């Protein structure tokens, strides 16, 4: 792998959550994996059994195919300037296996799975209640 010198003058990160990665410099391999279950309800209560990843098929890695590398590729690269220069980077939010990487990477594999569950009291959460209807002329 080609090596570079990474020069960064300034990085401003406002919010960085779970599984977010900020890396400056070269790397051989980055493997990032994230699993989330998000539950949104009109009434606040928590069910202990609903946080189990095994309960949902989407969190298994059986369906993920990782591409195989082709090693028979021949390349000849000449870097007249081996520097990676970055003046300023501003990141508002970096979440869910997000990666900011300044430099060279030989192999990257990211896998993020998020299940969002929304539970409403009424069948149609956008339906007007009788009191709201009486306010409309």
PDB file of C-alpha atoms in Angstrom:
ATOM      1  CA  UNK A   1       0.000   0.000   0.000  1.00  0.00           C
ATOM      2  CA  UNK A   2       1.172   3.505  -0.755  1.00  0.00           C
ATOM      3  CA  UNK A   3       2.000   5.622   2.261  1.00  0.00           C
ATOM      4  CA  UNK A   4       1.225   9.299   2.534  1.00  0.00           C
ATOM      5  CA  UNK A   5       1.822  12.045   5.039  1.00  0.00           C
ATOM      6  CA  UNK A   6      -1.531  13.496   6.116  1.00  0.00           C
ATOM      7  CA  UNK A   7      -1.563  17.148   7.116  1.00  0.00           C
ATOM      8  CA  UNK A   8      -4.761  18.614   8.576  1.00  0.00           C
ATOM      9  CA  UNK A   9      -4.883  22.226   9.762  1.00  0.00           C
ATOM     10  CA  UNK A  10      -8.271  22.157  11.511  1.00  0.00           C
ATOM     11  CA  UNK A  11     -11.193  19.774  12.134  1.00  0.00           C
ATOM     12  CA  UNK A  12     -14.404  20.872  13.836  1.00  0.00           C
ATOM     13  CA  UNK A  13     -16.672  17.977  14.937  1.00  0.00           C
ATOM     14  CA  UNK A  14     -19.989  19.108  16.432  1.00  0.00           C
ATOM     15  CA  UNK A  15     -21.512  15.696  17.233  1.00  0.00           C
ATOM     16  CA  UNK A  16     -19.954  12.242  17.140  1.00  0.00           C
ATOM     17  CA  UNK A  17     -22.013   9.249  18.225  1.00  0.00           C
ATOM     18  CA  UNK A  18     -21.589   5.560  18.825  1.00  0.00           C
ATOM     19  CA  UNK A  19     -19.474   3.757  16.217  1.00  0.00           C
ATOM     20  CA  UNK A  20     -18.344   6.981  14.569  1.00  0.00           C
ATOM     21  CA  UNK A  21     -14.653   7.027  13.604  1.00  0.00           C
ATOM     22  CA  UNK A  22     -12.420   9.993  12.867  1.00  0.00           C
ATOM     23  CA  UNK A  23      -8.989   8.978  11.643  1.00  0.00           C
ATOM     24  CA  UNK A  24      -6.119  10.942  10.200  1.00  0.00           C
ATOM     25  CA  UNK A  25      -3.348   8.955   8.543  1.00  0.00           C
ATOM     26  CA  UNK A  26      -2.985   5.829   6.430  1.00  0.00           C
ATOM     27  CA  UNK A  27      -4.458   2.478   7.409  1.00  0.00           C
ATOM     28  CA  UNK A  28      -4.421  -1.029   6.015  1.00  0.00           C
ATOM     29  CA  UNK A  29      -7.977  -2.014   6.899  1.00  0.00           C
ATOM     30  CA  UNK A  30     -11.096  -0.410   8.366  1.00  0.00           C
ATOM     31  CA  UNK A  31     -13.990  -2.668   9.417  1.00  0.00           C
ATOM     32  CA  UNK A  32     -16.938  -0.878  10.987  1.00  0.00           C
ATOM     33  CA  UNK A  33     -20.124  -2.577  12.174  1.00  0.00           C
ATOM     34  CA  UNK A  34     -23.158  -1.090  13.884  1.00  0.00           C
ATOM     35  CA  UNK A  35     -26.492  -2.503  15.076  1.00  0.00           C
ATOM     36  CA  UNK A  36     -29.335  -0.342  16.459  1.00  0.00           C
ATOM     37  CA  UNK A  37     -32.940  -0.831  17.494  1.00  0.00           C
ATOM     38  CA  UNK A  38     -34.834   2.462  17.813  1.00  0.00           C
ATOM     39  CA  UNK A  39     -38.324   2.558  19.327  1.00  0.00           C
ATOM     40  CA  UNK A  40     -40.551   5.644  19.162  1.00  0.00           C
ATOM     41  CA  UNK A  41     -43.871   5.694  21.008  1.00  0.00           C
ATOM     42  CA  UNK A  42     -46.574   8.225  21.802  1.00  0.00           C
ATOM     43  CA  UNK A  43     -46.548   6.962  25.394  1.00  0.00           C
ATOM     44  CA  UNK A  44     -43.291   6.480  27.297  1.00  0.00           C
ATOM     45  CA  UNK A  45     -42.734   2.913  28.431  1.00  0.00           C
ATOM     46  CA  UNK A  46     -40.041   0.299  27.931  1.00  0.00           C
ATOM     47  CA  UNK A  47     -40.373  -3.429  27.319  1.00  0.00           C
ATOM     48  CA  UNK A  48     -37.230  -5.313  28.340  1.00  0.00           C
ATOM     49  CA  UNK A  49     -37.706  -8.116  25.790  1.00  0.00           C
ATOM     50  CA  UNK A  50     -37.866  -5.833  22.743  1.00  0.00           C
ATOM     51  CA  UNK A  51     -34.141  -5.019  22.758  1.00  0.00           C
ATOM     52  CA  UNK A  52     -33.018  -8.480  21.624  1.00  0.00           C
ATOM     53  CA  UNK A  53     -31.143  -8.530  18.296  1.00  0.00           C
ATOM     54  CA  UNK A  54     -31.672 -12.303  17.939  1.00  0.00           C
ATOM     55  CA  UNK A  55     -35.402 -11.667  17.571  1.00  0.00           C
ATOM     56  CA  UNK A  56     -34.926  -9.956  14.167  1.00  0.00           C
ATOM     57  CA  UNK A  57     -33.547 -11.667  11.057  1.00  0.00           C
ATOM     58  CA  UNK A  58     -32.116  -8.430   9.653  1.00  0.00           C
ATOM     59  CA  UNK A  59     -29.375  -8.399  12.299  1.00  0.00           C
ATOM     60  CA  UNK A  60     -27.827 -11.674  11.154  1.00  0.00           C
ATOM     61  CA  UNK A  61     -24.893 -11.495   8.778  1.00  0.00           C
ATOM     62  CA  UNK A  62     -25.963 -14.533   6.737  1.00  0.00           C
ATOM     63  CA  UNK A  63     -27.058 -12.376   3.777  1.00  0.00           C
ATOM     64  CA  UNK A  64     -23.954 -10.171   3.624  1.00  0.00           C
ATOM     65  CA  UNK A  65     -21.468 -11.001   0.908  1.00  0.00           C
ATOM     66  CA  UNK A  66     -18.010  -9.557   1.268  1.00  0.00           C
ATOM     67  CA  UNK A  67     -16.365  -8.934  -2.099  1.00  0.00           C
ATOM     68  CA  UNK A  68     -13.192 -10.886  -2.740  1.00  0.00           C
ATOM     69  CA  UNK A  69     -10.031  -9.025  -3.580  1.00  0.00           C
ATOM     70  CA  UNK A  70      -8.374  -9.391  -6.935  1.00  0.00           C
ATOM     71  CA  UNK A  71      -4.649  -9.769  -6.346  1.00  0.00           C
ATOM     72  CA  UNK A  72      -3.732 -10.113 -10.013  1.00  0.00           C
ATOM     73  CA  UNK A  73      -4.028  -6.357 -10.682  1.00  0.00           C
ATOM     74  CA  UNK A  74      -0.711  -4.742 -11.548  1.00  0.00           C
ATOM     75  CA  UNK A  75      -0.247  -1.045 -10.940  1.00  0.00           C
ATOM     76  CA  UNK A  76       2.613   1.359 -11.083  1.00  0.00           C
ATOM     77  CA  UNK A  77       1.878   4.655  -9.333  1.00  0.00           C
ATOM     78  CA  UNK A  78       4.307   7.494  -8.907  1.00  0.00           C
ATOM     79  CA  UNK A  79       3.332  10.106  -6.346  1.00  0.00           C
ATOM     80  CA  UNK A  80       5.268  13.256  -7.066  1.00  0.00           C
ATOM     81  CA  UNK A  81       3.850  14.726  -3.875  1.00  0.00           C
ATOM     82  CA  UNK A  82       3.243  12.173  -1.081  1.00  0.00           C
ATOM     83  CA  UNK A  83       1.280  14.641   1.059  1.00  0.00           C
ATOM     84  CA  UNK A  84      -2.476  14.659   1.677  1.00  0.00           C
ATOM     85  CA  UNK A  85      -3.244  18.256   2.675  1.00  0.00           C
ATOM     86  CA  UNK A  86      -6.550  19.323   4.194  1.00  0.00           C
ATOM     87  CA  UNK A  87      -7.115  22.892   5.312  1.00  0.00           C
ATOM     88  CA  UNK A  88     -10.440  22.747   7.171  1.00  0.00           C
ATOM     89  CA  UNK A  89     -13.136  20.099   7.732  1.00  0.00           C
ATOM     90  CA  UNK A  90     -16.412  20.742   9.552  1.00  0.00           C
ATOM     91  CA  UNK A  91     -18.533  17.749  10.509  1.00  0.00           C
ATOM     92  CA  UNK A  92     -22.027  18.384  11.866  1.00  0.00           C
ATOM     93  CA  UNK A  93     -22.860  14.792  12.793  1.00  0.00           C
ATOM     94  CA  UNK A  94     -21.090  11.454  12.491  1.00  0.00           C
ATOM     95  CA  UNK A  95     -23.213   8.440  13.520  1.00  0.00           C
ATOM     96  CA  UNK A  96     -23.974   4.769  12.791  1.00  0.00           C
ATOM     97  CA  UNK A  97     -20.692   3.409  11.453  1.00  0.00           C
ATOM     98  CA  UNK A  98     -19.826   6.702   9.799  1.00  0.00           C
ATOM     99  CA  UNK A  99     -16.136   7.203   9.107  1.00  0.00           C
ATOM    100  CA  UNK A 100     -14.180  10.327   8.320  1.00  0.00           C
ATOM    101  CA  UNK A 101     -10.767   9.206   7.163  1.00  0.00           C
ATOM    102  CA  UNK A 102      -8.070  11.493   5.812  1.00  0.00           C
ATOM    103  CA  UNK A 103      -5.323   9.420   4.235  1.00  0.00           C
ATOM    104  CA  UNK A 104      -5.019   6.175   2.280  1.00  0.00           C
ATOM    105  CA  UNK A 105      -6.822   2.942   3.099  1.00  0.00           C
ATOM    106  CA  UNK A 106      -6.193  -0.424   1.499  1.00  0.00           C
ATOM    107  CA  UNK A 107      -9.526  -2.086   2.398  1.00  0.00           C
ATOM    108  CA  UNK A 108     -12.772  -0.726   3.909  1.00  0.00           C
ATOM    109  CA  UNK A 109     -15.851  -2.699   4.982  1.00  0.00           C
ATOM    110  CA  UNK A 110     -18.808  -0.913   6.632  1.00  0.00           C
ATOM    111  CA  UNK A 111     -22.016  -2.573   7.738  1.00  0.00           C
ATOM    112  CA  UNK A 112     -24.776  -0.703   9.547  1.00  0.00           C
ATOM    113  CA  UNK A 113     -28.245  -2.031  10.319  1.00  0.00           C
ATOM    114  CA  UNK A 114     -30.883   0.085  12.020  1.00  0.00           C
ATOM    115  CA  UNK A 115     -34.393  -1.078  12.854  1.00  0.00           C
ATOM    116  CA  UNK A 116     -36.765   1.780  13.649  1.00  0.00           C
ATOM    117  CA  UNK A 117     -40.075   0.876  15.275  1.00  0.00           C
ATOM    118  CA  UNK A 118     -42.856   3.451  15.630  1.00  0.00           C
ATOM    119  CA  UNK A 119     -45.885   2.673  17.743  1.00  0.00           C
ATOM    120  CA  UNK A 120     -48.874   4.998  17.813  1.00  0.00           C
ATOM    121  CA  UNK A 121     -51.949   4.926  20.052  1.00  0.00           C
ATOM    122  CA  UNK A 122     -54.383   5.469  17.187  1.00  0.00           C
ATOM    123  CA  UNK A 123     -54.298   3.552  13.915  1.00  0.00           C
ATOM    124  CA  UNK A 124     -53.789   6.782  11.963  1.00  0.00           C
ATOM    125  CA  UNK A 125     -51.394   9.082  13.865  1.00  0.00           C
ATOM    126  CA  UNK A 126     -52.270  12.016  11.587  1.00  0.00           C
ATOM    127  CA  UNK A 127     -56.008  11.734  12.091  1.00  0.00           C
ATOM    128  CA  UNK A 128     -57.579  14.812  13.689  1.00  0.00           C
ATOM    129  CA  UNK A 129     -59.289  14.359  17.010  1.00  0.00           C
ATOM    130  CA  UNK A 130     -62.925  15.630  17.355  1.00  0.00           C
ATOM    131  CA  UNK A 131     -61.731  18.622  19.427  1.00  0.00           C
ATOM    132  CA  UNK A 132     -59.224  19.609  16.709  1.00  0.00           C
ATOM    133  CA  UNK A 133     -61.936  19.372  14.025  1.00  0.00           C
ATOM    134  CA  UNK A 134     -64.181  21.830  15.915  1.00  0.00           C
ATOM    135  CA  UNK A 135     -61.422  24.483  15.788  1.00  0.00           C
ATOM    136  CA  UNK A 136     -61.413  24.506  11.978  1.00  0.00           C
ATOM    137  CA  UNK A 137     -64.094  26.896  10.540  1.00  0.00           C
TER     138      UNK A 137
END
